[in-house]
Amino acid sequence: MDTAPQIPVVLCLSGHDPTGGAGLQADVEAVAAQGAHALGVITALTVQDTVDVRRVVPVAVAQMAEQLDVLLADCRIDAIKIGLVGDAAQVALIRTAIERCAVPAVLDPVLRAGGGSRLAGDATTQALLDELLPRVTVATPNAAEARRLAPGHSDLDACAAELLSRGCRNLLVTGGDEPTADVVNSWHRPGAAPQRFVWPRRPGGFHGAGCTLAAALAARLAHGEALARALRHAQAYVQASLDHPLRIGRGRAIPRRSGHA
Ligand code: PLP
C-alpha cells in the first residue's frame, strides 16, 4: 500500500537568484515552511548579488512549455505562484498554465529590484497587465510596482482602483518600500473598502521579502485557506522571517524562512 503522505503542491514560475535571497529558492523555502511542496519552472537566470541585479537572461519559451506539459501531466497542482517573468513571449504560456490548472494563482509582478534595476521592460509589463492580472486570484505588487502598473497616479488607493477596473480580482499592495514608520499593506477588492494590515517596520531593507510573501500566500491557498485567512497567515510568516534576518552579503539582509515559529 502507498503510505506516502500527500501535501499541497504549488507550481512556481520564477527567476533564479543565485544569492538564494529571492526568486525560486525563496519560493521553495517559503512553500516548504507552510507544509507544501514547490514545483519550480525557471523563467530567467539572473546575475545579481545582495545589492542589485546586473542581468536577466530569459529561459526559452519552448523549454518552459515542455517542462509545464510534463509536470501538468504528472502532478496534482493546488496553487500557482508567478514571480519574475523573463520576457513578454512567456506571458501567453503562463496564461495558458493558469487556465489549464484552474487553481488559485498568485502574481507577484516583479518589475524592479530593491537595488533599483529594472527587471521587466515595457512590453513585459504591458503583457502582465493585459494577460495575467485579470486571470489571477490575487496580485501582490509593492508600492513602486503598483505605480508602474497604473501610471498617472501616485496615490496607492487610486492605483489599486485602476488595477481593479482592469479586471484584477484582489490586490495586496505592500508598503515595505514606502517611507512610512510602519509597513502598511492594503488588500483591495471590488465593492469593499481597502483593508489595511499594519506591521512594525524592521530596520534595513530586505532582499526577497516580496517573493517570500507571494510564495507563502500561494501555499496557504494551496492548503485550501480562504483568501482573507491566507493573507493574514502569509504576512505574519513574512514578518517572523524578517524578525531574525540573515546577512549573507554586503547588501540587504534576506528573510530567515525556516527555523522560527
Ligand atoms: N531576482 C529575482 C529572480 C526576483 O524574483 C526578485 C524579486 O522578486 C528579485 C531578484 C528582486 O528582489 P528584491 O526586490 O527583493 O531585491
mmCIF file of C-alpha atoms and ligand atoms in Angstrom:
data_model
loop_
_atom_site.group_PDB
_atom_site.id
_atom_site.type_symbol
_atom_site.label_atom_id
_atom_site.label_comp_id
_atom_site.label_asym_id
_atom_site.label_seq_id
_atom_site.Cartn_x
_atom_site.Cartn_y
_atom_site.Cartn_z
ATOM 1 C CA MET A 1 0.000 0.000 0.000
ATOM 2 C CA ASP A 2 1.230 3.528 -0.780
ATOM 3 C CA THR A 3 1.551 5.336 2.544
ATOM 4 C CA ALA A 4 3.468 8.360 1.253
ATOM 5 C CA PRO A 5 1.711 11.476 2.560
ATOM 6 C CA GLN A 6 0.180 13.889 0.088
ATOM 7 C CA ILE A 7 0.877 17.532 0.729
ATOM 8 C CA PRO A 8 -0.349 20.538 -1.248
ATOM 9 C CA VAL A 9 1.682 21.292 -4.359
ATOM 10 C CA VAL A 10 2.478 24.817 -5.582
ATOM 11 C CA LEU A 11 3.673 25.374 -9.143
ATOM 12 C CA CYS A 12 6.203 28.224 -9.024
ATOM 13 C CA LEU A 13 7.189 30.106 -12.177
ATOM 14 C CA SER A 14 10.065 32.281 -11.036
ATOM 15 C CA GLY A 15 13.517 33.561 -11.802
ATOM 16 C CA HIS A 16 16.668 32.084 -10.320
ATOM 17 C CA ASP A 17 18.570 34.365 -7.967
ATOM 18 C CA PRO A 18 21.991 32.851 -7.224
ATOM 19 C CA THR A 19 22.143 34.591 -3.822
ATOM 20 C CA GLY A 20 19.180 32.471 -2.731
ATOM 21 C CA GLY A 21 17.534 35.536 -1.236
ATOM 22 C CA ALA A 22 14.805 35.946 -3.847
ATOM 23 C CA GLY A 23 13.418 34.018 -6.810
ATOM 24 C CA LEU A 24 12.760 30.306 -6.925
ATOM 25 C CA GLN A 25 14.878 29.492 -3.873
ATOM 26 C CA ALA A 26 12.793 31.914 -1.812
ATOM 27 C CA ASP A 27 9.668 30.214 -3.149
ATOM 28 C CA VAL A 28 10.875 26.700 -2.359
ATOM 29 C CA GLU A 29 11.782 27.670 1.206
ATOM 30 C CA ALA A 30 8.614 29.671 1.874
ATOM 31 C CA VAL A 31 6.350 26.980 0.391
ATOM 32 C CA ALA A 32 8.109 24.245 2.396
ATOM 33 C CA ALA A 33 7.708 26.292 5.581
ATOM 34 C CA GLN A 34 3.920 26.202 5.041
ATOM 35 C CA GLY A 35 3.959 22.402 4.766
ATOM 36 C CA ALA A 36 3.582 22.349 0.994
ATOM 37 C CA HIS A 37 5.779 21.253 -1.914
ATOM 38 C CA ALA A 38 7.087 23.557 -4.669
ATOM 39 C CA LEU A 39 7.451 22.594 -8.328
ATOM 40 C CA GLY A 40 9.914 25.008 -9.927
ATOM 41 C CA VAL A 41 9.834 26.192 -13.536
ATOM 42 C CA ILE A 42 12.551 28.797 -14.022
ATOM 43 C CA THR A 43 11.612 31.790 -16.161
ATOM 44 C CA ALA A 44 15.006 33.507 -16.183
ATOM 45 C CA LEU A 45 18.524 33.201 -14.888
ATOM 46 C CA THR A 46 19.908 36.327 -13.277
ATOM 47 C CA VAL A 47 23.288 37.752 -12.409
ATOM 48 C CA GLN A 48 22.906 39.529 -9.086
ATOM 49 C CA ASP A 49 24.225 39.974 -5.575
ATOM 50 C CA THR A 50 22.501 41.173 -2.428
ATOM 51 C CA VAL A 51 22.944 44.787 -3.599
ATOM 52 C CA ASP A 52 21.324 44.722 -7.046
ATOM 53 C CA VAL A 53 20.548 42.757 -10.224
ATOM 54 C CA ARG A 54 23.029 43.074 -13.106
ATOM 55 C CA ARG A 55 21.473 40.921 -15.807
ATOM 56 C CA VAL A 56 18.331 38.911 -16.547
ATOM 57 C CA VAL A 57 18.596 36.059 -19.064
ATOM 58 C CA PRO A 58 15.152 34.716 -20.061
ATOM 59 C CA VAL A 59 14.633 30.972 -20.482
ATOM 60 C CA ALA A 60 13.329 29.893 -23.920
ATOM 61 C CA VAL A 61 9.534 29.641 -24.017
ATOM 62 C CA ALA A 62 9.713 26.226 -25.745
ATOM 63 C CA GLN A 63 11.725 24.805 -22.855
ATOM 64 C CA MET A 64 9.299 26.159 -20.274
ATOM 65 C CA ALA A 65 6.381 24.790 -22.329
ATOM 66 C CA GLU A 66 7.927 21.326 -22.357
ATOM 67 C CA GLN A 67 8.535 21.432 -18.602
ATOM 68 C CA LEU A 68 4.962 22.546 -17.947
ATOM 69 C CA ASP A 69 3.494 19.833 -20.177
ATOM 70 C CA VAL A 70 5.417 17.144 -18.341
ATOM 71 C CA LEU A 71 4.599 18.481 -14.871
ATOM 72 C CA LEU A 72 0.920 19.074 -15.583
ATOM 73 C CA ALA A 73 0.566 15.542 -16.935
ATOM 74 C CA ASP A 74 2.185 14.075 -13.819
ATOM 75 C CA CYS A 75 1.419 16.177 -10.751
ATOM 76 C CA ARG A 76 -1.655 17.429 -8.946
ATOM 77 C CA ILE A 77 -1.283 21.199 -8.651
ATOM 78 C CA ASP A 78 -3.108 23.066 -5.884
ATOM 79 C CA ALA A 79 -1.934 26.635 -6.492
ATOM 80 C CA ILE A 80 0.335 28.643 -8.772
ATOM 81 C CA LYS A 81 2.839 31.348 -7.886
ATOM 82 C CA ILE A 82 4.162 33.615 -10.625
ATOM 83 C CA GLY A 83 7.209 35.750 -9.914
ATOM 84 C CA LEU A 84 9.685 37.297 -12.348
ATOM 85 C CA VAL A 85 8.570 36.822 -15.976
ATOM 86 C CA GLY A 86 11.578 36.582 -18.292
ATOM 87 C CA ASP A 87 10.056 38.372 -21.289
ATOM 88 C CA ALA A 88 6.734 39.201 -22.927
ATOM 89 C CA ALA A 89 6.832 35.998 -25.001
ATOM 90 C CA GLN A 90 6.441 33.896 -21.827
ATOM 91 C CA VAL A 91 3.210 35.570 -20.816
ATOM 92 C CA ALA A 92 0.873 33.641 -23.163
ATOM 93 C CA LEU A 93 2.346 30.352 -21.924
ATOM 94 C CA ILE A 94 1.868 31.342 -18.286
ATOM 95 C CA ARG A 95 -1.681 32.437 -19.048
ATOM 96 C CA THR A 96 -2.395 29.010 -20.553
ATOM 97 C CA ALA A 97 -0.921 27.283 -17.493
ATOM 98 C CA ILE A 98 -3.233 29.305 -15.216
ATOM 99 C CA GLU A 99 -6.212 28.350 -17.377
ATOM 100 C CA ARG A 100 -5.243 24.668 -17.608
ATOM 101 C CA CYS A 101 -4.705 24.279 -13.867
ATOM 102 C CA ALA A 102 -7.794 26.263 -12.752
ATOM 103 C CA VAL A 103 -6.457 26.640 -9.200
ATOM 104 C CA PRO A 104 -5.728 29.758 -7.106
ATOM 105 C CA ALA A 105 -2.916 31.801 -8.631
ATOM 106 C CA VAL A 106 -0.759 34.498 -7.023
ATOM 107 C CA LEU A 107 1.046 37.022 -9.229
ATOM 108 C CA ASP A 108 3.997 38.922 -7.789
ATOM 109 C CA PRO A 109 4.573 41.458 -10.587
ATOM 110 C CA VAL A 110 8.342 41.707 -10.264
ATOM 111 C CA LEU A 111 9.247 44.839 -12.219
ATOM 112 C CA ARG A 112 12.196 46.361 -10.397
ATOM 113 C CA ALA A 113 14.751 45.001 -7.938
ATOM 114 C CA GLY A 114 15.055 46.502 -4.478
ATOM 115 C CA GLY A 115 18.508 47.693 -5.555
ATOM 116 C CA GLY A 116 16.897 49.825 -8.271
ATOM 117 C CA SER A 117 17.483 47.854 -11.507
ATOM 118 C CA ARG A 118 14.617 47.225 -13.876
ATOM 119 C CA LEU A 119 13.634 43.568 -14.086
ATOM 120 C CA ALA A 120 10.850 43.869 -16.649
ATOM 121 C CA GLY A 121 10.686 46.036 -19.780
ATOM 122 C CA ASP A 122 7.638 47.893 -21.013
ATOM 123 C CA ALA A 123 6.404 45.061 -23.282
ATOM 124 C CA THR A 124 6.508 42.541 -20.419
ATOM 125 C CA THR A 125 4.805 44.963 -18.056
ATOM 126 C CA GLN A 126 2.015 45.581 -20.584
ATOM 127 C CA ALA A 127 1.565 41.837 -21.175
ATOM 128 C CA LEU A 128 1.333 41.237 -17.408
ATOM 129 C CA LEU A 129 -1.359 43.907 -17.175
ATOM 130 C CA ASP A 130 -3.371 42.634 -20.132
ATOM 131 C CA GLU A 131 -2.968 38.870 -19.874
ATOM 132 C CA LEU A 132 -2.146 37.872 -16.307
ATOM 133 C CA LEU A 133 -3.560 40.457 -13.922
ATOM 134 C CA PRO A 134 -7.212 39.686 -14.867
ATOM 135 C CA ARG A 135 -6.656 35.929 -14.520
ATOM 136 C CA VAL A 136 -5.032 35.529 -11.116
ATOM 137 C CA THR A 137 -6.695 35.216 -7.725
ATOM 138 C CA VAL A 138 -4.529 37.918 -6.202
ATOM 139 C CA ALA A 139 -1.614 40.129 -7.230
ATOM 140 C CA THR A 140 0.944 41.405 -4.732
ATOM 141 C CA PRO A 141 2.706 44.499 -6.140
ATOM 142 C CA ASN A 142 4.809 46.655 -3.870
ATOM 143 C CA ALA A 143 4.135 50.397 -3.954
ATOM 144 C CA ALA A 144 6.605 51.100 -6.762
ATOM 145 C CA GLU A 145 5.194 48.252 -8.867
ATOM 146 C CA ALA A 146 1.599 49.408 -8.290
ATOM 147 C CA ARG A 147 2.578 52.898 -9.503
ATOM 148 C CA ARG A 148 4.316 51.488 -12.567
ATOM 149 C CA LEU A 149 1.320 49.282 -13.416
ATOM 150 C CA ALA A 150 -1.065 52.227 -13.017
ATOM 151 C CA PRO A 151 0.960 55.240 -14.117
ATOM 152 C CA GLY A 152 -0.699 58.576 -13.730
ATOM 153 C CA HIS A 153 -1.490 58.095 -10.060
ATOM 154 C CA SER A 154 0.862 58.484 -7.126
ATOM 155 C CA ASP A 155 -1.834 57.671 -4.542
ATOM 156 C CA LEU A 156 -1.755 53.913 -3.984
ATOM 157 C CA ASP A 157 -5.507 53.563 -3.457
ATOM 158 C CA ALA A 158 -6.033 55.243 -6.841
ATOM 159 C CA CYS A 159 -3.527 52.841 -8.446
ATOM 160 C CA ALA A 160 -5.352 49.906 -6.888
ATOM 161 C CA ALA A 161 -8.734 51.187 -8.103
ATOM 162 C CA GLU A 162 -7.383 51.388 -11.647
ATOM 163 C CA LEU A 163 -5.966 47.862 -11.497
ATOM 164 C CA LEU A 164 -9.284 46.521 -10.175
ATOM 165 C CA SER A 165 -11.054 48.301 -13.032
ATOM 166 C CA ARG A 166 -8.774 46.384 -15.423
ATOM 167 C CA GLY A 167 -10.202 43.114 -14.095
ATOM 168 C CA CYS A 168 -7.893 42.262 -11.222
ATOM 169 C CA ARG A 169 -9.899 40.414 -8.545
ATOM 170 C CA ASN A 170 -7.732 41.052 -5.481
ATOM 171 C CA LEU A 171 -4.652 43.136 -4.843
ATOM 172 C CA LEU A 172 -2.386 43.219 -1.849
ATOM 173 C CA VAL A 173 -0.338 46.393 -2.304
ATOM 174 C CA THR A 174 2.649 46.095 0.005
ATOM 175 C CA GLY A 175 4.240 49.124 1.599
ATOM 176 C CA GLY A 176 7.678 47.881 2.576
ATOM 177 C CA ASP A 177 9.177 50.296 0.031
ATOM 178 C CA GLU A 178 7.207 53.328 1.269
ATOM 179 C CA PRO A 179 8.751 55.923 3.614
ATOM 180 C CA THR A 180 6.249 55.256 6.420
ATOM 181 C CA ALA A 181 7.100 54.458 10.051
ATOM 182 C CA ASP A 182 5.158 51.178 9.950
ATOM 183 C CA VAL A 183 4.724 48.947 6.920
ATOM 184 C CA VAL A 184 1.125 49.239 5.697
ATOM 185 C CA ASN A 185 -0.163 46.602 3.282
ATOM 186 C CA SER A 186 -3.605 47.129 1.708
ATOM 187 C CA TRP A 187 -5.989 44.482 0.418
ATOM 188 C CA HIS A 188 -8.214 45.839 -2.350
ATOM 189 C CA ARG A 189 -11.137 44.062 -3.983
ATOM 190 C CA PRO A 190 -14.149 45.316 -5.921
ATOM 191 C CA GLY A 191 -17.034 46.627 -3.852
ATOM 192 C CA ALA A 192 -15.233 46.644 -0.493
ATOM 193 C CA ALA A 193 -13.238 49.277 1.370
ATOM 194 C CA PRO A 194 -9.487 48.586 1.399
ATOM 195 C CA GLN A 195 -8.364 46.506 4.372
ATOM 196 C CA ARG A 196 -5.110 47.667 5.958
ATOM 197 C CA PHE A 197 -2.561 45.435 7.635
ATOM 198 C CA VAL A 198 -0.018 47.342 9.733
ATOM 199 C CA TRP A 199 3.304 45.720 10.601
ATOM 200 C CA PRO A 200 6.210 47.143 12.617
ATOM 201 C CA ARG A 201 8.994 48.114 10.225
ATOM 202 C CA ARG A 202 12.195 46.150 10.770
ATOM 203 C CA PRO A 203 15.378 48.147 10.244
ATOM 204 C CA GLY A 204 17.322 47.900 6.968
ATOM 205 C CA GLY A 205 15.974 46.869 3.588
ATOM 206 C CA PHE A 206 15.444 43.222 2.699
ATOM 207 C CA HIS A 207 16.143 41.223 -0.424
ATOM 208 C CA GLY A 208 13.474 38.663 -1.267
ATOM 209 C CA ALA A 209 10.669 39.706 1.076
ATOM 210 C CA GLY A 210 8.170 40.074 -1.806
ATOM 211 C CA CYS A 211 8.896 36.626 -3.247
ATOM 212 C CA THR A 212 8.594 35.141 0.249
ATOM 213 C CA LEU A 213 5.174 36.724 0.750
ATOM 214 C CA ALA A 214 3.737 35.672 -2.606
ATOM 215 C CA ALA A 215 5.014 32.098 -2.288
ATOM 216 C CA ALA A 216 3.725 31.710 1.277
ATOM 217 C CA LEU A 217 0.361 33.088 0.151
ATOM 218 C CA ALA A 218 0.169 30.600 -2.724
ATOM 219 C CA ALA A 219 0.993 27.755 -0.330
ATOM 220 C CA ARG A 220 -1.724 28.865 2.094
ATOM 221 C CA LEU A 221 -4.227 28.951 -0.762
ATOM 222 C CA ALA A 222 -2.978 25.513 -1.837
ATOM 223 C CA HIS A 223 -3.958 24.289 1.639
ATOM 224 C CA GLY A 224 -7.487 25.475 0.879
ATOM 225 C CA GLU A 225 -7.453 28.536 3.124
ATOM 226 C CA ALA A 226 -9.829 31.348 2.200
ATOM 227 C CA LEU A 227 -8.050 34.421 0.882
ATOM 228 C CA ALA A 228 -8.634 36.601 3.976
ATOM 229 C CA ARG A 229 -7.065 33.969 6.228
ATOM 230 C CA ALA A 230 -4.268 33.169 3.774
ATOM 231 C CA LEU A 231 -3.364 36.871 3.541
ATOM 232 C CA ARG A 232 -3.108 37.136 7.348
ATOM 233 C CA HIS A 233 -1.061 33.968 7.715
ATOM 234 C CA ALA A 234 1.327 34.741 4.866
ATOM 235 C CA GLN A 235 2.034 38.272 6.137
ATOM 236 C CA ALA A 236 2.598 37.009 9.693
ATOM 237 C CA TYR A 237 5.048 34.436 8.316
ATOM 238 C CA VAL A 238 6.964 37.111 6.386
ATOM 239 C CA GLN A 239 7.104 39.319 9.474
ATOM 240 C CA ALA A 240 8.527 36.415 11.502
ATOM 241 C CA SER A 241 11.084 35.766 8.745
ATOM 242 C CA LEU A 242 12.177 39.429 8.926
ATOM 243 C CA ASP A 243 12.459 39.389 12.738
ATOM 244 C CA HIS A 244 15.711 37.404 12.565
ATOM 245 C CA PRO A 245 17.082 38.141 9.081
ATOM 246 C CA LEU A 246 20.192 36.535 7.625
ATOM 247 C CA ARG A 247 23.159 38.589 6.441
ATOM 248 C CA ILE A 248 24.825 36.721 3.606
ATOM 249 C CA GLY A 249 26.459 39.581 1.647
ATOM 250 C CA ARG A 250 27.305 43.244 1.836
ATOM 251 C CA GLY A 251 23.888 44.398 0.567
ATOM 252 C CA ARG A 252 20.460 43.801 2.017
ATOM 253 C CA ALA A 253 19.709 41.035 4.518
ATOM 254 C CA ILE A 254 17.449 38.164 3.451
ATOM 255 C CA PRO A 255 14.424 36.730 5.291
ATOM 256 C CA ARG A 256 15.060 33.718 7.547
ATOM 257 C CA ARG A 257 12.388 31.481 6.069
ATOM 258 C CA SER A 258 12.729 28.475 8.383
ATOM 259 C CA GLY A 259 13.718 27.774 11.946
ATOM 260 C CA HIS A 260 11.294 30.236 13.526
ATOM 261 C CA ALA A 261 7.845 29.646 14.970
HETATM 262 N N1 PLP B 1 15.629 38.343 -8.592
HETATM 263 C C1 PLP B 1 14.544 37.605 -8.771
HETATM 264 C C2 PLP B 1 14.662 36.342 -9.551
HETATM 265 C C3 PLP B 1 13.324 38.011 -8.219
HETATM 266 O O1 PLP B 1 12.231 37.281 -8.391
HETATM 267 C C4 PLP B 1 13.271 39.229 -7.477
HETATM 268 C C5 PLP B 1 12.036 39.720 -6.852
HETATM 269 O O2 PLP B 1 11.020 39.136 -6.807
HETATM 270 C C6 PLP B 1 14.423 39.966 -7.322
HETATM 271 C C7 PLP B 1 15.572 39.498 -7.887
HETATM 272 C C8 PLP B 1 14.436 41.242 -6.573
HETATM 273 O O3 PLP B 1 14.129 41.036 -5.246
HETATM 274 P P1 PLP B 1 14.223 42.257 -4.264
HETATM 275 O O4 PLP B 1 13.447 43.358 -4.886
HETATM 276 O O5 PLP B 1 13.576 41.779 -3.005
HETATM 277 O O6 PLP B 1 15.661 42.570 -4.079
#
